[in-house]
């Protein structure tokens, strides 16, 4: 294991995942939470999960479960957490006022070498790092749930984040086996949600216009596009669908433009009758008391897919 220390602030779902990822390559991980009981629970759950992953042959890294767990400790003091940390991953709930208060508190106790990275899904880093002493060392590293099986991390700098901080964060993400992508600057929704929302807008429109029902529109992704997209992105898919991308543009750019002109010119509000109808159809497919079961199915699928992707 390593001598360098990584701190995790907030030991909920995402904080626990990050701590397992950092421990998988031997970093000294320290977990912190405002609720002391939450740190205890996180440590117990993490030990159980590491052992269960080991049993199933799914443990990441070269160390065994006991060795990985021995890399992880807990604290209820922020000052203890920041001491000698090279990197801190923040994982507190998605509340801007909470994040702003925490970053201000962190700013007062941080050491000059420490990078602070937020797991936020929706807030631009400038919204909670502005005017702080250590703002050059702060940025977003947005994971995708569940991070143990979905490797993408969106690295998003604020306008004042140092280039070297972006580079160090990116190489740290690579080192723990994640797949970082670096945005050149902050933009609402980062990249994953911008693309996801473009899909949701068109899916909404197809149901709203009565062209497909919910089950069939979801099948277009899960049985069609999604099968490819698990392995190749939208651009490489196109490159292979013709004799290279130049040829693809020659063949299809007019068609794509013409079809796109028939798409709604302003985004839907996603409320009213169509919203009710979509929710109703989904609750038939997956009743609300079966959501947890279905999440477990999703995670099982992602586990198998990540095994397949490593094998191919
Ligand atoms: P969670 O509610 O499971 O955990 C949050 C933890 O933070 C709790 O244990 C809570 O006690 C603790 N906490 C609250 N205020 C704190 C403070 N001031 N200092 C220290 N600890 C504090 O939340 P989560 O699902 O793990 O999400 C955490 C972050 O990760 C959010 O910003 C979220 O947007 C982001 N994220 C979540 C997902 C997801 O699918 N859950 C995916 C990507 C990113």
JSON list of N, CA and C in Angstrom, two decimals, residues 220-256:
[
{"chain": "A", "resi": 220, "resn": "UNK", "atom": "N", "xyz": [-35.95, 1.00, -27.81]},
{"chain": "A", "resi": 220, "resn": "UNK", "atom": "CA", "xyz": [-35.08, 1.58, -28.84]},
{"chain": "A", "resi": 220, "resn": "UNK", "atom": "C", "xyz": [-33.66, 1.77, -28.27]},
{"chain": "A", "resi": 221, "resn": "UNK", "atom": "N", "xyz": [-33.59, 2.18, -27.00]},
{"chain": "A", "resi": 221, "resn": "UNK", "atom": "CA", "xyz": [-32.28, 2.33, -26.37]},
{"chain": "A", "resi": 221, "resn": "UNK", "atom": "C", "xyz": [-31.71, 0.98, -25.91]},
{"chain": "A", "resi": 222, "resn": "UNK", "atom": "N", "xyz": [-32.50, 0.23, -25.10]},
{"chain": "A", "resi": 222, "resn": "UNK", "atom": "CA", "xyz": [-31.91, -0.94, -24.44]},
{"chain": "A", "resi": 222, "resn": "UNK", "atom": "C", "xyz": [-31.66, -2.09, -25.43]},
{"chain": "A", "resi": 223, "resn": "UNK", "atom": "N", "xyz": [-32.46, -2.20, -26.49]},
{"chain": "A", "resi": 223, "resn": "UNK", "atom": "CA", "xyz": [-32.26, -3.29, -27.45]},
{"chain": "A", "resi": 223, "resn": "UNK", "atom": "C", "xyz": [-31.61, -2.82, -28.75]},
{"chain": "A", "resi": 224, "resn": "UNK", "atom": "N", "xyz": [-31.42, -1.50, -28.88]},
{"chain": "A", "resi": 224, "resn": "UNK", "atom": "CA", "xyz": [-30.85, -0.97, -30.12]},
{"chain": "A", "resi": 224, "resn": "UNK", "atom": "C", "xyz": [-29.60, -0.15, -29.86]},
{"chain": "A", "resi": 225, "resn": "UNK", "atom": "N", "xyz": [-29.80, 1.17, -29.79]},
{"chain": "A", "resi": 225, "resn": "UNK", "atom": "CA", "xyz": [-28.65, 2.07, -29.64]},
{"chain": "A", "resi": 225, "resn": "UNK", "atom": "C", "xyz": [-27.74, 1.72, -28.47]},
{"chain": "A", "resi": 226, "resn": "UNK", "atom": "N", "xyz": [-28.35, 1.39, -27.33]},
{"chain": "A", "resi": 226, "resn": "UNK", "atom": "CA", "xyz": [-27.57, 1.14, -26.12]},
{"chain": "A", "resi": 226, "resn": "UNK", "atom": "C", "xyz": [-26.62, -0.03, -26.25]},
{"chain": "A", "resi": 227, "resn": "UNK", "atom": "N", "xyz": [-27.02, -1.06, -27.04]},
{"chain": "A", "resi": 227, "resn": "UNK", "atom": "CA", "xyz": [-26.16, -2.22, -27.25]},
{"chain": "A", "resi": 227, "resn": "UNK", "atom": "C", "xyz": [-24.82, -1.78, -27.83]},
{"chain": "A", "resi": 228, "resn": "UNK", "atom": "N", "xyz": [-24.88, -0.87, -28.83]},
{"chain": "A", "resi": 228, "resn": "UNK", "atom": "CA", "xyz": [-23.64, -0.37, -29.41]},
{"chain": "A", "resi": 228, "resn": "UNK", "atom": "C", "xyz": [-22.91, 0.55, -28.46]},
{"chain": "A", "resi": 229, "resn": "UNK", "atom": "N", "xyz": [-23.68, 1.44, -27.85]},
{"chain": "A", "resi": 229, "resn": "UNK", "atom": "CA", "xyz": [-23.05, 2.51, -27.07]},
{"chain": "A", "resi": 229, "resn": "UNK", "atom": "C", "xyz": [-22.32, 1.99, -25.84]},
{"chain": "A", "resi": 230, "resn": "UNK", "atom": "N", "xyz": [-22.59, 0.75, -25.42]},
{"chain": "A", "resi": 230, "resn": "UNK", "atom": "CA", "xyz": [-21.82, 0.20, -24.31]},
{"chain": "A", "resi": 230, "resn": "UNK", "atom": "C", "xyz": [-20.36, -0.03, -24.72]},
{"chain": "A", "resi": 231, "resn": "UNK", "atom": "N", "xyz": [-20.12, -0.08, -26.04]},
{"chain": "A", "resi": 231, "resn": "UNK", "atom": "CA", "xyz": [-18.76, -0.39, -26.51]},
{"chain": "A", "resi": 231, "resn": "UNK", "atom": "C", "xyz": [-18.14, 0.73, -27.36]},
{"chain": "A", "resi": 232, "resn": "UNK", "atom": "N", "xyz": [-18.97, 1.37, -28.19]},
{"chain": "A", "resi": 232, "resn": "UNK", "atom": "CA", "xyz": [-18.47, 2.43, -29.08]},
{"chain": "A", "resi": 232, "resn": "UNK", "atom": "C", "xyz": [-19.31, 3.67, -28.88]},
{"chain": "A", "resi": 233, "resn": "UNK", "atom": "N", "xyz": [-18.67, 4.83, -28.94]},
{"chain": "A", "resi": 233, "resn": "UNK", "atom": "CA", "xyz": [-19.41, 6.09, -28.81]},
{"chain": "A", "resi": 233, "resn": "UNK", "atom": "C", "xyz": [-20.20, 6.41, -30.08]},
{"chain": "A", "resi": 234, "resn": "UNK", "atom": "N", "xyz": [-20.96, 7.50, -30.02]},
{"chain": "A", "resi": 234, "resn": "UNK", "atom": "CA", "xyz": [-21.81, 7.90, -31.15]},
{"chain": "A", "resi": 234, "resn": "UNK", "atom": "C", "xyz": [-20.98, 8.17, -32.40]},
{"chain": "A", "resi": 235, "resn": "UNK", "atom": "N", "xyz": [-19.80, 8.76, -32.23]},
{"chain": "A", "resi": 235, "resn": "UNK", "atom": "CA", "xyz": [-18.99, 9.14, -33.40]},
{"chain": "A", "resi": 235, "resn": "UNK", "atom": "C", "xyz": [-18.31, 7.93, -34.04]},
{"chain": "A", "resi": 236, "resn": "UNK", "atom": "N", "xyz": [-17.72, 7.06, -33.21]},
{"chain": "A", "resi": 236, "resn": "UNK", "atom": "CA", "xyz": [-17.07, 5.87, -33.80]},
{"chain": "A", "resi": 236, "resn": "UNK", "atom": "C", "xyz": [-18.12, 4.96, -34.43]},
{"chain": "A", "resi": 237, "resn": "UNK", "atom": "N", "xyz": [-19.31, 4.89, -33.81]},
{"chain": "A", "resi": 237, "resn": "UNK", "atom": "CA", "xyz": [-20.41, 4.12, -34.40]},
{"chain": "A", "resi": 237, "resn": "UNK", "atom": "C", "xyz": [-20.68, 4.60, -35.83]},
{"chain": "A", "resi": 238, "resn": "UNK", "atom": "N", "xyz": [-20.74, 5.92, -35.99]},
{"chain": "A", "resi": 238, "resn": "UNK", "atom": "CA", "xyz": [-21.00, 6.49, -37.31]},
{"chain": "A", "resi": 238, "resn": "UNK", "atom": "C", "xyz": [-19.85, 6.20, -38.28]},
{"chain": "A", "resi": 239, "resn": "UNK", "atom": "N", "xyz": [-18.63, 6.35, -37.80]},
{"chain": "A", "resi": 239, "resn": "UNK", "atom": "CA", "xyz": [-17.41, 6.10, -38.59]},
{"chain": "A", "resi": 239, "resn": "UNK", "atom": "C", "xyz": [-17.47, 4.69, -39.20]},
{"chain": "A", "resi": 240, "resn": "UNK", "atom": "N", "xyz": [-17.94, 3.71, -38.40]},
{"chain": "A", "resi": 240, "resn": "UNK", "atom": "CA", "xyz": [-18.01, 2.33, -38.87]},
{"chain": "A", "resi": 240, "resn": "UNK", "atom": "C", "xyz": [-19.23, 2.08, -39.75]},
{"chain": "A", "resi": 241, "resn": "UNK", "atom": "N", "xyz": [-20.26, 2.93, -39.59]},
{"chain": "A", "resi": 241, "resn": "UNK", "atom": "CA", "xyz": [-21.50, 2.74, -40.35]},
{"chain": "A", "resi": 241, "resn": "UNK", "atom": "C", "xyz": [-21.37, 3.19, -41.80]},
{"chain": "A", "resi": 242, "resn": "UNK", "atom": "N", "xyz": [-20.26, 3.79, -42.15]},
{"chain": "A", "resi": 242, "resn": "UNK", "atom": "CA", "xyz": [-19.98, 4.18, -43.54]},
{"chain": "A", "resi": 242, "resn": "UNK", "atom": "C", "xyz": [-18.53, 3.81, -43.82]},
{"chain": "A", "resi": 243, "resn": "UNK", "atom": "N", "xyz": [-18.02, 4.27, -44.95]},
{"chain": "A", "resi": 243, "resn": "UNK", "atom": "CA", "xyz": [-16.59, 4.02, -45.20]},
{"chain": "A", "resi": 243, "resn": "UNK", "atom": "C", "xyz": [-15.78, 5.14, -44.56]},
{"chain": "A", "resi": 244, "resn": "UNK", "atom": "N", "xyz": [-15.88, 5.23, -43.25]},
{"chain": "A", "resi": 244, "resn": "UNK", "atom": "CA", "xyz": [-15.19, 6.30, -42.52]},
{"chain": "A", "resi": 244, "resn": "UNK", "atom": "C", "xyz": [-16.08, 7.51, -42.33]},
{"chain": "A", "resi": 245, "resn": "UNK", "atom": "N", "xyz": [-15.64, 8.42, -41.49]},
{"chain": "A", "resi": 245, "resn": "UNK", "atom": "CA", "xyz": [-16.48, 9.54, -41.07]},
{"chain": "A", "resi": 245, "resn": "UNK", "atom": "C", "xyz": [-16.71, 10.57, -42.18]},
{"chain": "A", "resi": 246, "resn": "UNK", "atom": "N", "xyz": [-15.69, 10.81, -43.01]},
{"chain": "A", "resi": 246, "resn": "UNK", "atom": "CA", "xyz": [-15.88, 11.77, -44.11]},
{"chain": "A", "resi": 246, "resn": "UNK", "atom": "C", "xyz": [-17.00, 11.27, -45.01]},
{"chain": "A", "resi": 247, "resn": "UNK", "atom": "N", "xyz": [-16.95, 9.97, -45.29]},
{"chain": "A", "resi": 247, "resn": "UNK", "atom": "CA", "xyz": [-17.98, 9.35, -46.12]},
{"chain": "A", "resi": 247, "resn": "UNK", "atom": "C", "xyz": [-19.35, 9.39, -45.42]},
{"chain": "A", "resi": 248, "resn": "UNK", "atom": "N", "xyz": [-19.35, 9.20, -44.09]},
{"chain": "A", "resi": 248, "resn": "UNK", "atom": "CA", "xyz": [-20.61, 9.25, -43.33]},
{"chain": "A", "resi": 248, "resn": "UNK", "atom": "C", "xyz": [-21.25, 10.63, -43.45]},
{"chain": "A", "resi": 249, "resn": "UNK", "atom": "N", "xyz": [-20.41, 11.67, -43.27]},
{"chain": "A", "resi": 249, "resn": "UNK", "atom": "CA", "xyz": [-20.95, 13.04, -43.39]},
{"chain": "A", "resi": 249, "resn": "UNK", "atom": "C", "xyz": [-21.48, 13.28, -44.81]},
{"chain": "A", "resi": 250, "resn": "UNK", "atom": "N", "xyz": [-20.74, 12.84, -45.83]},
{"chain": "A", "resi": 250, "resn": "UNK", "atom": "CA", "xyz": [-21.19, 13.02, -47.22]},
{"chain": "A", "resi": 250, "resn": "UNK", "atom": "C", "xyz": [-22.53, 12.35, -47.43]},
{"chain": "A", "resi": 251, "resn": "UNK", "atom": "N", "xyz": [-22.66, 11.13, -46.90]},
{"chain": "A", "resi": 251, "resn": "UNK", "atom": "CA", "xyz": [-23.89, 10.37, -47.13]},
{"chain": "A", "resi": 251, "resn": "UNK", "atom": "C", "xyz": [-25.06, 10.88, -46.30]},
{"chain": "A", "resi": 252, "resn": "UNK", "atom": "N", "xyz": [-24.80, 11.22, -45.02]},
{"chain": "A", "resi": 252, "resn": "UNK", "atom": "CA", "xyz": [-25.92, 11.39, -44.10]},
{"chain": "A", "resi": 252, "resn": "UNK", "atom": "C", "xyz": [-26.15, 12.79, -43.55]},
{"chain": "A", "resi": 253, "resn": "UNK", "atom": "N", "xyz": [-25.23, 13.74, -43.77]},
{"chain": "A", "resi": 253, "resn": "UNK", "atom": "CA", "xyz": [-25.41, 15.03, -43.09]},
{"chain": "A", "resi": 253, "resn": "UNK", "atom": "C", "xyz": [-26.71, 15.73, -43.51]},
{"chain": "A", "resi": 254, "resn": "UNK", "atom": "N", "xyz": [-27.08, 15.62, -44.78]},
{"chain": "A", "resi": 254, "resn": "UNK", "atom": "CA", "xyz": [-28.34, 16.25, -45.24]},
{"chain": "A", "resi": 254, "resn": "UNK", "atom": "C", "xyz": [-29.54, 15.63, -44.55]},
{"chain": "A", "resi": 255, "resn": "UNK", "atom": "N", "xyz": [-29.54, 14.27, -44.49]},
{"chain": "A", "resi": 255, "resn": "UNK", "atom": "CA", "xyz": [-30.65, 13.55, -43.84]},
{"chain": "A", "resi": 255, "resn": "UNK", "atom": "C", "xyz": [-30.75, 13.92, -42.37]},
{"chain": "A", "resi": 256, "resn": "UNK", "atom": "N", "xyz": [-29.59, 13.93, -41.71]},
{"chain": "A", "resi": 256, "resn": "UNK", "atom": "CA", "xyz": [-29.60, 14.24, -40.27]},
{"chain": "A", "resi": 256, "resn": "UNK", "atom": "C", "xyz": [-30.18, 15.63, -40.05]}
]
